[in-house]
């Protein structure tokens, strides 16, 4: 394979000639769209007993003998085309309200609405085979558990009553019997599958890495990030350390390189003492299960407040979601929702990753009006956008975390989850036999 020039050598000409920095001209196109209704549930213990009421008057917790299927904070490719595994985060947004929310990932079949047609709907699918199912049930999900008693942090399954408080309801018998993990135990926001079919989950409460087998069973104790402590970290709670990272600002993004040997964890918040609007990317060696000590820096845009997800293009380049918290119903400051390509090739340890804009999610061309809103410009104004996957070198999947049962993204109601299939103007990957172009003859980003 020919040596690829560094990203910094090609940023300016590509950005200028291919209109990557969108203004009045759209460089990226919406070529597929689908929606999952907010009120989508699976079986399970009663959930939302500690959650606040929905301010919009619908979908108000608790949900008796049901678990919300959303909101999604990570995505992996499933066993077949258009089949995906989506990770559910900690439940209702905080440690103190999510003790009855199960830590799960679900399998979805996306029936894309495209210019040729299609329903734009979502179906449950079997986790292993990808076959469509009629409901979200045990066949469609991965459920995290600690049946081997590997974790060193207390979990809800250890208690008789939620939060170990006799005034609270008893912990559901299914949680205790299966030592199932909940949103009060970890806030999982990212996940990856390694070459041994094990899963790695990025948590925000430690922040910790959680390793499970293919069935969701924890295989070892939680792995902390050296020198970084969220307020919920066990050492902070024990008085052994002082928090230096904001609450729920841990591993929002995590990528596995194409070689399958390294994880790259991306914090959502700035560590105390680091320059403002800088986020740490730390390299983790999977075979040795240790951080390597290599670190890179992601610099937020002046308008950016958080990252949402990160996925690898290859061993040096990654796609990152970045956003602020504004929406269509709270538009000040202006909603900022973008996708970036970053590059760490030849970046010194501790250096800033090179970065360029790929997609403005508030300014997508939608010539076929796939979402049916009457406009040929598509906007994606949700609070949190936390799922990105590379479908092919010219196509991305992007989806929002709808923060169920809350919302306010498009209107004052519980948000649905929308799934976008986005066509890029250039290819992310070059064919080894071509000179600066992919196999279709299109320009390539290096």
CSV table of C-alpha atoms in Angstrom, one decimal:
chain,number,residue,atom,x,y,z
A,1,UNK,CA,0.0,0.0,0.0
A,2,UNK,CA,1.4,3.4,-0.9
A,3,UNK,CA,2.3,5.9,1.8
A,4,UNK,CA,-0.5,8.4,2.4
A,5,UNK,CA,0.5,12.0,2.9
A,6,UNK,CA,-0.4,13.6,6.2
A,7,UNK,CA,-3.8,15.3,6.6
A,8,UNK,CA,-2.2,18.7,7.2
A,9,UNK,CA,-0.7,18.6,3.7
A,10,UNK,CA,-4.1,18.4,2.0
A,11,UNK,CA,-6.5,20.2,4.3
A,12,UNK,CA,-6.5,23.6,2.5
A,13,UNK,CA,-6.9,22.4,-1.2
A,14,UNK,CA,-9.5,19.8,-0.4
A,15,UNK,CA,-11.5,22.1,1.8
A,16,UNK,CA,-11.5,24.8,-0.9
A,17,UNK,CA,-12.2,22.6,-3.9
A,18,UNK,CA,-14.7,20.3,-2.3
A,19,UNK,CA,-16.6,22.7,-0.2
A,20,UNK,CA,-16.1,20.8,3.0
A,21,UNK,CA,-16.7,23.9,5.0
A,22,UNK,CA,-20.4,24.4,4.1
A,23,UNK,CA,-21.9,27.8,3.7
A,24,UNK,CA,-24.7,28.3,1.2
A,25,UNK,CA,-23.6,25.3,-0.8
A,26,UNK,CA,-24.2,21.8,0.5
A,27,UNK,CA,-21.3,19.4,0.3
A,28,UNK,CA,-23.0,16.5,2.0
A,29,UNK,CA,-26.3,14.8,1.2
A,30,UNK,CA,-28.9,13.0,3.2
A,31,UNK,CA,-29.5,9.7,1.3
A,32,UNK,CA,-31.4,7.7,3.9
A,33,UNK,CA,-33.6,8.6,6.9
A,34,UNK,CA,-35.6,6.6,9.5
A,35,UNK,CA,-37.2,7.3,12.8
A,36,UNK,CA,-38.0,5.4,16.0
A,37,UNK,CA,-40.9,6.7,18.1
A,38,UNK,CA,-39.8,7.9,21.6
A,39,UNK,CA,-42.2,5.6,23.4
A,40,UNK,CA,-40.5,2.3,22.4
A,41,UNK,CA,-40.1,-0.3,25.2
A,42,UNK,CA,-38.8,-3.7,26.1
A,43,UNK,CA,-39.6,-6.1,28.9
A,44,UNK,CA,-37.9,-5.8,32.2
A,45,UNK,CA,-38.0,-4.4,35.7
A,46,UNK,CA,-40.1,-1.4,36.4
A,47,UNK,CA,-38.0,1.7,35.4
A,48,UNK,CA,-38.1,5.4,36.1
A,49,UNK,CA,-39.1,5.2,39.8
A,50,UNK,CA,-36.6,7.9,40.7
A,51,UNK,CA,-36.8,9.9,37.5
A,52,UNK,CA,-38.3,13.4,37.2
A,53,UNK,CA,-41.7,13.8,35.5
A,54,UNK,CA,-41.7,14.6,31.8
A,55,UNK,CA,-42.3,18.4,31.5
A,56,UNK,CA,-44.2,17.8,28.3
A,57,UNK,CA,-47.0,15.8,30.0
A,58,UNK,CA,-46.5,12.6,28.1
A,59,UNK,CA,-44.3,9.5,28.5
A,60,UNK,CA,-44.2,10.1,32.3
A,61,UNK,CA,-42.3,7.6,34.4
A,62,UNK,CA,-42.4,5.2,36.1
A,63,UNK,CA,-42.8,2.6,33.4
A,64,UNK,CA,-44.2,-0.5,35.1
A,65,UNK,CA,-42.5,-3.8,34.0
A,66,UNK,CA,-40.9,-2.0,31.1
A,67,UNK,CA,-37.6,-0.6,30.1
A,68,UNK,CA,-37.1,2.2,27.5
A,69,UNK,CA,-35.2,1.0,24.5
A,70,UNK,CA,-33.7,4.5,24.0
A,71,UNK,CA,-31.6,6.8,24.2
A,72,UNK,CA,-28.7,5.5,22.3
A,73,UNK,CA,-25.1,6.5,22.9
A,74,UNK,CA,-23.1,4.1,20.7
A,75,UNK,CA,-23.5,2.0,17.6
A,76,UNK,CA,-21.8,-1.1,16.1
A,77,UNK,CA,-22.4,-2.9,12.9
A,78,UNK,CA,-24.6,-5.9,13.2
A,79,UNK,CA,-24.5,-9.3,11.4
A,80,UNK,CA,-26.1,-8.1,8.2
A,81,UNK,CA,-26.5,-4.9,6.1
A,82,UNK,CA,-28.8,-2.4,7.8
A,83,UNK,CA,-28.7,-4.3,11.1
A,84,UNK,CA,-27.0,-2.4,14.0
A,85,UNK,CA,-26.4,-2.8,17.7
A,86,UNK,CA,-27.2,0.4,19.6
A,87,UNK,CA,-26.0,1.0,23.2
A,88,UNK,CA,-28.4,2.4,25.7
A,89,UNK,CA,-26.7,4.8,28.2
A,90,UNK,CA,-27.3,5.0,31.9
A,91,UNK,CA,-31.1,5.5,31.8
A,92,UNK,CA,-32.5,8.8,33.0
A,93,UNK,CA,-29.4,11.0,32.9
A,94,UNK,CA,-27.9,10.7,36.3
A,95,UNK,CA,-26.6,8.2,38.9
A,96,UNK,CA,-29.2,9.2,41.4
A,97,UNK,CA,-32.2,8.5,39.2
A,98,UNK,CA,-31.2,5.4,37.1
A,99,UNK,CA,-30.9,2.6,39.6
A,100,UNK,CA,-33.8,0.7,37.9
A,101,UNK,CA,-32.6,1.3,34.3
A,102,UNK,CA,-30.8,-1.8,32.9
A,103,UNK,CA,-27.5,-1.4,31.0
A,104,UNK,CA,-28.3,-2.9,27.6
A,105,UNK,CA,-27.7,-2.7,23.9
A,106,UNK,CA,-30.4,-3.6,21.3
A,107,UNK,CA,-30.4,-4.8,17.7
A,108,UNK,CA,-32.2,-2.7,15.2
A,109,UNK,CA,-33.2,-3.2,11.6
A,110,UNK,CA,-33.3,0.1,9.8
A,111,UNK,CA,-35.7,0.3,6.9
A,112,UNK,CA,-34.3,3.4,5.2
A,113,UNK,CA,-36.4,5.9,3.4
A,114,UNK,CA,-34.5,6.8,0.3
A,115,UNK,CA,-35.2,8.5,-3.0
A,116,UNK,CA,-36.4,5.0,-4.2
A,117,UNK,CA,-38.9,4.7,-1.4
A,118,UNK,CA,-38.8,2.7,1.9
A,119,UNK,CA,-40.7,3.1,5.1
A,120,UNK,CA,-38.2,4.9,7.3
A,121,UNK,CA,-39.2,2.6,10.2
A,122,UNK,CA,-37.3,0.5,12.7
A,123,UNK,CA,-37.8,-3.2,13.6
A,124,UNK,CA,-36.3,-5.2,16.4
A,125,UNK,CA,-33.9,-7.9,15.3
A,126,UNK,CA,-32.2,-10.9,16.8
A,127,UNK,CA,-28.8,-10.0,18.4
A,128,UNK,CA,-26.9,-12.9,16.8
A,129,UNK,CA,-28.7,-13.7,13.5
A,130,UNK,CA,-30.1,-10.3,12.6
A,131,UNK,CA,-33.5,-11.8,11.9
A,132,UNK,CA,-36.4,-9.5,12.5
A,133,UNK,CA,-38.4,-9.9,15.7
A,134,UNK,CA,-41.9,-8.7,16.6
A,135,UNK,CA,-40.8,-7.1,19.9
A,136,UNK,CA,-37.7,-6.0,21.7
A,137,UNK,CA,-37.1,-8.9,24.0
A,138,UNK,CA,-34.2,-11.1,25.4
A,139,UNK,CA,-33.4,-12.3,21.8
A,140,UNK,CA,-32.7,-8.8,20.6
A,141,UNK,CA,-30.3,-7.5,23.3
A,142,UNK,CA,-27.1,-7.7,25.2
A,143,UNK,CA,-27.5,-7.2,29.0
A,144,UNK,CA,-24.6,-6.4,31.2
A,145,UNK,CA,-24.1,-8.5,34.3
A,146,UNK,CA,-21.5,-9.3,37.0
A,147,UNK,CA,-22.4,-12.9,37.7
A,148,UNK,CA,-18.6,-13.6,38.2
A,149,UNK,CA,-18.3,-11.0,40.9
A,150,UNK,CA,-15.4,-9.2,39.1
A,151,UNK,CA,-16.3,-5.6,39.9
A,152,UNK,CA,-14.8,-3.8,42.9
A,153,UNK,CA,-17.4,-1.1,43.0
A,154,UNK,CA,-20.8,-1.7,44.8
A,155,UNK,CA,-23.7,-2.3,42.5
A,156,UNK,CA,-27.4,-2.2,43.0
A,157,UNK,CA,-27.6,-6.0,42.8
A,158,UNK,CA,-25.8,-6.1,46.1
A,159,UNK,CA,-28.5,-4.2,47.9
A,160,UNK,CA,-31.9,-5.2,49.3
A,161,UNK,CA,-33.4,-1.7,48.4
A,162,UNK,CA,-32.4,0.7,45.7
A,163,UNK,CA,-29.5,2.9,46.7
A,164,UNK,CA,-29.1,0.8,49.8
A,165,UNK,CA,-31.9,2.9,51.4
A,166,UNK,CA,-34.7,1.1,53.3
A,167,UNK,CA,-37.1,3.9,52.4
A,168,UNK,CA,-36.8,3.0,48.7
A,169,UNK,CA,-38.5,0.1,46.9
A,170,UNK,CA,-36.8,-3.3,47.0
A,171,UNK,CA,-34.3,-3.9,44.2
A,172,UNK,CA,-36.1,-6.0,41.5
A,173,UNK,CA,-35.5,-9.7,42.1
A,174,UNK,CA,-34.3,-10.1,38.5
A,175,UNK,CA,-31.5,-7.6,39.1
A,176,UNK,CA,-30.4,-9.3,42.3
A,177,UNK,CA,-30.6,-12.9,40.9
A,178,UNK,CA,-28.8,-12.0,37.6
A,179,UNK,CA,-26.4,-9.4,39.2
A,180,UNK,CA,-27.6,-7.2,36.3
A,181,UNK,CA,-25.9,-3.8,36.0
A,182,UNK,CA,-27.9,-0.6,36.1
A,183,UNK,CA,-27.5,3.1,35.4
A,184,UNK,CA,-26.6,3.8,39.0
A,185,UNK,CA,-23.6,1.5,38.7
A,186,UNK,CA,-22.1,2.9,35.5
A,187,UNK,CA,-22.9,5.5,32.9
A,188,UNK,CA,-21.9,3.6,29.7
A,189,UNK,CA,-21.6,6.0,26.7
A,190,UNK,CA,-19.4,4.1,24.2
A,191,UNK,CA,-18.7,0.5,23.3
A,192,UNK,CA,-16.4,-1.5,21.0
A,193,UNK,CA,-16.0,-5.2,20.1
A,194,UNK,CA,-12.4,-6.6,19.9
A,195,UNK,CA,-11.0,-9.4,17.8
A,196,UNK,CA,-11.7,-11.9,20.5
A,197,UNK,CA,-15.5,-11.0,20.4
A,198,UNK,CA,-15.3,-9.3,23.8
A,199,UNK,CA,-16.9,-6.0,24.4
A,200,UNK,CA,-15.3,-2.9,25.9
A,201,UNK,CA,-17.6,-0.2,27.4
A,202,UNK,CA,-16.6,3.4,28.2
A,203,UNK,CA,-18.0,4.7,31.4
A,204,UNK,CA,-18.4,8.2,32.7
A,205,UNK,CA,-18.6,7.6,36.5
A,206,UNK,CA,-15.0,6.6,36.9
A,207,UNK,CA,-14.2,7.1,34.2
A,208,UNK,CA,-13.7,3.3,33.8
A,209,UNK,CA,-13.3,0.8,31.1
A,210,UNK,CA,-15.6,-2.3,31.5
A,211,UNK,CA,-14.7,-5.5,29.7
A,212,UNK,CA,-17.4,-8.2,29.1
A,213,UNK,CA,-17.6,-11.4,27.1
A,214,UNK,CA,-19.9,-11.8,24.1
A,215,UNK,CA,-22.9,-12.3,26.4
A,216,UNK,CA,-22.3,-9.2,28.4
A,217,UNK,CA,-20.8,-10.9,31.5
A,218,UNK,CA,-18.0,-8.8,33.1
A,219,UNK,CA,-14.7,-10.5,32.8
A,220,UNK,CA,-12.5,-8.4,35.1
A,221,UNK,CA,-12.5,-5.5,37.5
A,222,UNK,CA,-13.2,-2.0,36.1
A,223,UNK,CA,-10.1,-0.2,34.7
A,224,UNK,CA,-9.6,3.4,35.8
A,225,UNK,CA,-7.9,6.1,33.7
A,226,UNK,CA,-4.7,6.9,35.6
A,227,UNK,CA,-4.8,10.4,37.2
A,228,UNK,CA,-8.4,11.2,36.2
A,229,UNK,CA,-11.2,11.2,38.7
A,230,UNK,CA,-14.9,11.9,38.3
A,231,UNK,CA,-16.9,12.8,41.4
A,232,UNK,CA,-18.4,9.2,41.4
A,233,UNK,CA,-15.0,7.5,41.2
A,234,UNK,CA,-14.5,5.0,44.0
A,235,UNK,CA,-11.3,6.6,45.1
A,236,UNK,CA,-12.9,10.0,45.4
A,237,UNK,CA,-15.8,8.5,47.4
A,238,UNK,CA,-13.3,6.8,49.7
A,239,UNK,CA,-11.4,10.0,50.2
A,240,UNK,CA,-8.3,8.7,48.4
A,241,UNK,CA,-8.4,11.2,45.5
A,242,UNK,CA,-9.9,14.6,44.6
A,243,UNK,CA,-12.2,14.9,41.6
A,244,UNK,CA,-10.6,16.6,38.6
A,245,UNK,CA,-13.2,15.9,36.0
A,246,UNK,CA,-16.8,17.0,35.9
A,247,UNK,CA,-19.7,14.7,36.6
A,248,UNK,CA,-20.7,12.7,33.5
A,249,UNK,CA,-17.7,13.9,31.5
A,250,UNK,CA,-15.9,10.6,31.1
A,251,UNK,CA,-15.6,8.3,28.1
A,252,UNK,CA,-18.3,9.7,25.8
A,253,UNK,CA,-16.2,8.6,22.8
A,254,UNK,CA,-14.1,5.5,22.3
A,255,UNK,CA,-12.6,4.0,19.1
A,256,UNK,CA,-10.9,0.8,18.3
A,257,UNK,CA,-8.2,1.0,15.6
A,258,UNK,CA,-8.5,-1.0,12.4
A,259,UNK,CA,-5.7,-3.3,13.6
A,260,UNK,CA,-7.9,-4.2,16.5
A,261,UNK,CA,-5.0,-3.7,19.0
A,262,UNK,CA,-5.7,-0.4,20.6
A,263,UNK,CA,-8.6,1.5,22.1
A,264,UNK,CA,-8.6,5.3,22.1
A,265,UNK,CA,-10.7,6.8,24.8
A,266,UNK,CA,-12.0,10.4,24.4
A,267,UNK,CA,-13.2,12.3,27.4
A,268,UNK,CA,-16.2,14.6,27.2
A,269,UNK,CA,-14.9,17.1,29.7
A,270,UNK,CA,-11.7,19.0,30.3
A,271,UNK,CA,-9.5,17.7,33.1
A,272,UNK,CA,-8.7,20.3,35.8
A,273,UNK,CA,-5.5,22.1,34.9
A,274,UNK,CA,-5.7,21.3,31.2
A,275,UNK,CA,-6.2,24.2,28.7
A,276,UNK,CA,-9.8,25.3,28.2
A,277,UNK,CA,-11.8,23.3,25.6
A,278,UNK,CA,-9.2,20.6,25.3
A,279,UNK,CA,-10.1,16.9,25.7
A,280,UNK,CA,-7.8,14.0,26.4
A,281,UNK,CA,-7.5,11.0,24.0
A,282,UNK,CA,-5.7,8.2,25.7
A,283,UNK,CA,-4.3,5.0,24.1
A,284,UNK,CA,-5.1,1.7,25.6
A,285,UNK,CA,-3.4,-1.6,24.7
A,286,UNK,CA,-6.0,-4.4,24.4
A,287,UNK,CA,-3.8,-7.5,24.7
A,288,UNK,CA,-2.1,-6.2,27.9
A,289,UNK,CA,-5.2,-4.4,29.2
A,290,UNK,CA,-3.2,-1.4,30.1
A,291,UNK,CA,-2.9,2.2,29.1
A,292,UNK,CA,0.2,2.8,27.0
A,293,UNK,CA,0.9,6.3,28.3
A,294,UNK,CA,0.4,7.9,24.9
A,295,UNK,CA,-2.0,10.8,24.9
A,296,UNK,CA,-3.3,13.2,22.3
A,297,UNK,CA,-5.4,16.3,22.6
A,298,UNK,CA,-8.7,17.0,20.9
A,299,UNK,CA,-9.5,20.7,20.6
A,300,UNK,CA,-13.1,21.7,20.7
A,301,UNK,CA,-14.4,24.3,18.2
A,302,UNK,CA,-15.0,27.7,19.6
A,303,UNK,CA,-18.7,26.9,19.3
A,304,UNK,CA,-18.5,23.4,20.5
A,305,UNK,CA,-19.3,22.3,24.1
A,306,UNK,CA,-19.1,18.5,24.0
A,307,UNK,CA,-18.1,15.5,21.9
A,308,UNK,CA,-20.7,12.8,21.2
A,309,UNK,CA,-18.8,9.8,19.7
A,310,UNK,CA,-15.6,8.7,17.9
A,311,UNK,CA,-15.0,5.9,15.4
A,312,UNK,CA,-11.8,4.9,13.7
A,313,UNK,CA,-11.1,5.2,9.9
A,314,UNK,CA,-7.8,3.4,10.3
A,315,UNK,CA,-5.0,3.3,12.8
A,316,UNK,CA,-4.3,7.1,12.8
A,317,UNK,CA,-7.6,8.8,11.7
A,318,UNK,CA,-10.9,9.1,13.5
A,319,UNK,CA,-14.3,10.6,12.9
A,320,UNK,CA,-15.7,12.6,15.8
A,321,UNK,CA,-19.1,14.1,16.6
A,322,UNK,CA,-19.1,17.5,18.2
A,323,UNK,CA,-22.0,19.7,19.4
A,324,UNK,CA,-23.4,22.3,21.8
A,325,UNK,CA,-26.6,21.9,23.8
A,326,UNK,CA,-28.8,24.1,21.8
A,327,UNK,CA,-31.9,22.9,19.9
A,328,UNK,CA,-34.8,24.1,17.7
A,329,UNK,CA,-36.8,24.9,20.9
A,330,UNK,CA,-33.8,26.5,22.7
A,331,UNK,CA,-31.8,28.1,19.8
A,332,UNK,CA,-29.5,30.4,21.7
A,333,UNK,CA,-26.7,30.1,21.1
A,334,UNK,CA,-27.1,28.8,17.5
A,335,UNK,CA,-27.3,25.0,17.4
A,336,UNK,CA,-23.8,23.6,16.6
A,337,UNK,CA,-23.7,19.9,15.5
A,338,UNK,CA,-20.8,18.8,13.3
A,339,UNK,CA,-18.8,15.8,12.3
A,340,UNK,CA,-15.0,16.1,12.1
A,341,UNK,CA,-12.1,14.0,10.8
A,342,UNK,CA,-9.1,14.0,13.1
A,343,UNK,CA,-5.6,12.6,12.5
A,344,UNK,CA,-2.8,11.7,15.0
A,345,UNK,CA,-0.2,10.4,12.5
A,346,UNK,CA,3.1,11.9,13.3
A,347,UNK,CA,1.6,13.9,16.2
A,348,UNK,CA,3.9,13.9,19.2
A,349,UNK,CA,2.8,12.5,22.5
A,350,UNK,CA,0.7,15.2,24.2
A,351,UNK,CA,0.2,17.0,20.9
A,352,UNK,CA,-3.1,18.3,19.4
A,353,UNK,CA,-4.8,16.1,16.8
A,354,UNK,CA,-5.2,17.6,13.4
A,355,UNK,CA,-8.8,18.3,12.6
A,356,UNK,CA,-11.1,19.2,9.7
A,357,UNK,CA,-14.8,19.5,9.2
A,358,UNK,CA,-16.6,16.7,7.4
A,359,UNK,CA,-20.3,17.4,7.9
A,360,UNK,CA,-22.5,20.2,9.2
A,361,UNK,CA,-25.5,18.4,10.6
A,362,UNK,CA,-27.5,21.7,10.7
A,363,UNK,CA,-27.0,22.2,6.9
A,364,UNK,CA,-27.4,18.9,5.0
A,365,UNK,CA,-28.7,18.8,1.5
A,366,UNK,CA,-32.0,16.8,1.4
A,367,UNK,CA,-33.1,17.1,-2.3
A,368,UNK,CA,-35.7,14.3,-1.9
A,369,UNK,CA,-37.1,15.6,1.4
A,370,UNK,CA,-36.6,12.2,3.0
A,371,UNK,CA,-38.0,13.3,6.4
A,372,UNK,CA,-41.1,14.9,4.8
A,373,UNK,CA,-40.8,18.3,6.4
A,374,UNK,CA,-41.2,20.1,3.1
A,375,UNK,CA,-37.6,21.4,3.0
A,376,UNK,CA,-34.6,20.4,0.9
A,377,UNK,CA,-32.3,21.5,3.7
A,378,UNK,CA,-32.1,19.0,6.6
A,379,UNK,CA,-31.2,20.1,10.1
A,380,UNK,CA,-30.5,17.9,13.1
A,381,UNK,CA,-31.0,20.1,16.2
A,382,UNK,CA,-31.0,17.6,19.0
A,383,UNK,CA,-29.4,18.2,22.4
A,384,UNK,CA,-27.2,15.2,22.2
A,385,UNK,CA,-26.0,13.4,19.0
A,386,UNK,CA,-24.0,10.4,20.2
A,387,UNK,CA,-23.8,7.8,17.4
A,388,UNK,CA,-21.6,7.7,14.3
A,389,UNK,CA,-20.6,4.7,12.2
A,390,UNK,CA,-18.7,4.5,8.9
A,391,UNK,CA,-20.9,2.4,6.5
A,392,UNK,CA,-18.5,2.7,3.6
A,393,UNK,CA,-15.8,5.2,2.6
A,394,UNK,CA,-18.4,7.6,1.3
A,395,UNK,CA,-21.2,7.0,3.8
A,396,UNK,CA,-21.8,7.7,7.5
A,397,UNK,CA,-24.6,6.7,9.8
A,398,UNK,CA,-25.5,9.3,12.5
A,399,UNK,CA,-28.2,9.1,15.2
A,400,UNK,CA,-29.2,11.2,18.2
A,401,UNK,CA,-29.5,10.2,21.8
A,402,UNK,CA,-33.1,11.2,22.6
A,403,UNK,CA,-32.6,11.4,26.4
A,404,UNK,CA,-36.0,9.6,26.8
A,405,UNK,CA,-38.5,10.5,28.2
A,406,UNK,CA,-37.3,14.1,27.9
A,407,UNK,CA,-36.6,16.1,24.7
A,408,UNK,CA,-37.2,19.4,23.2
A,409,UNK,CA,-35.0,18.9,20.1
A,410,UNK,CA,-37.5,19.6,17.4
A,411,UNK,CA,-40.5,20.5,19.5
A,412,UNK,CA,-41.7,20.6,23.1
A,413,UNK,CA,-42.2,16.9,23.4
A,414,UNK,CA,-40.3,13.7,24.0
A,415,UNK,CA,-37.8,13.3,21.2
A,416,UNK,CA,-37.9,10.5,18.7
A,417,UNK,CA,-34.6,8.9,17.6
A,418,UNK,CA,-33.7,9.8,14.0
A,419,UNK,CA,-31.2,7.8,11.9
A,420,UNK,CA,-29.3,9.5,9.1
A,421,UNK,CA,-27.5,8.0,6.2
A,422,UNK,CA,-25.1,10.7,4.9
A,423,UNK,CA,-23.2,10.7,1.6
A,424,UNK,CA,-19.8,12.5,1.8
A,425,UNK,CA,-18.5,14.5,-1.1
A,426,UNK,CA,-15.1,12.7,-0.9
A,427,UNK,CA,-13.9,9.2,0.1
A,428,UNK,CA,-12.3,8.6,3.5
A,429,UNK,CA,-10.2,5.7,2.1
A,430,UNK,CA,-8.0,5.4,-1.0
A,431,UNK,CA,-7.7,2.3,-3.1
A,432,UNK,CA,-4.1,1.1,-3.1
A,433,UNK,CA,-3.9,1.1,-6.9
A,434,UNK,CA,-5.2,4.6,-7.4
A,435,UNK,CA,-3.5,7.9,-7.2
A,436,UNK,CA,-5.4,10.1,-4.8
A,437,UNK,CA,-8.8,8.7,-5.7
A,438,UNK,CA,-11.0,5.8,-4.5
A,439,UNK,CA,-12.1,2.9,-6.8
A,440,UNK,CA,-14.9,5.1,-8.2
A,441,UNK,CA,-12.4,7.8,-9.1
A,442,UNK,CA,-13.5,10.2,-6.4
A,443,UNK,CA,-11.2,12.4,-4.5
A,444,UNK,CA,-9.9,11.0,-1.2
A,445,UNK,CA,-9.3,12.6,2.2
A,446,UNK,CA,-6.0,11.6,3.7
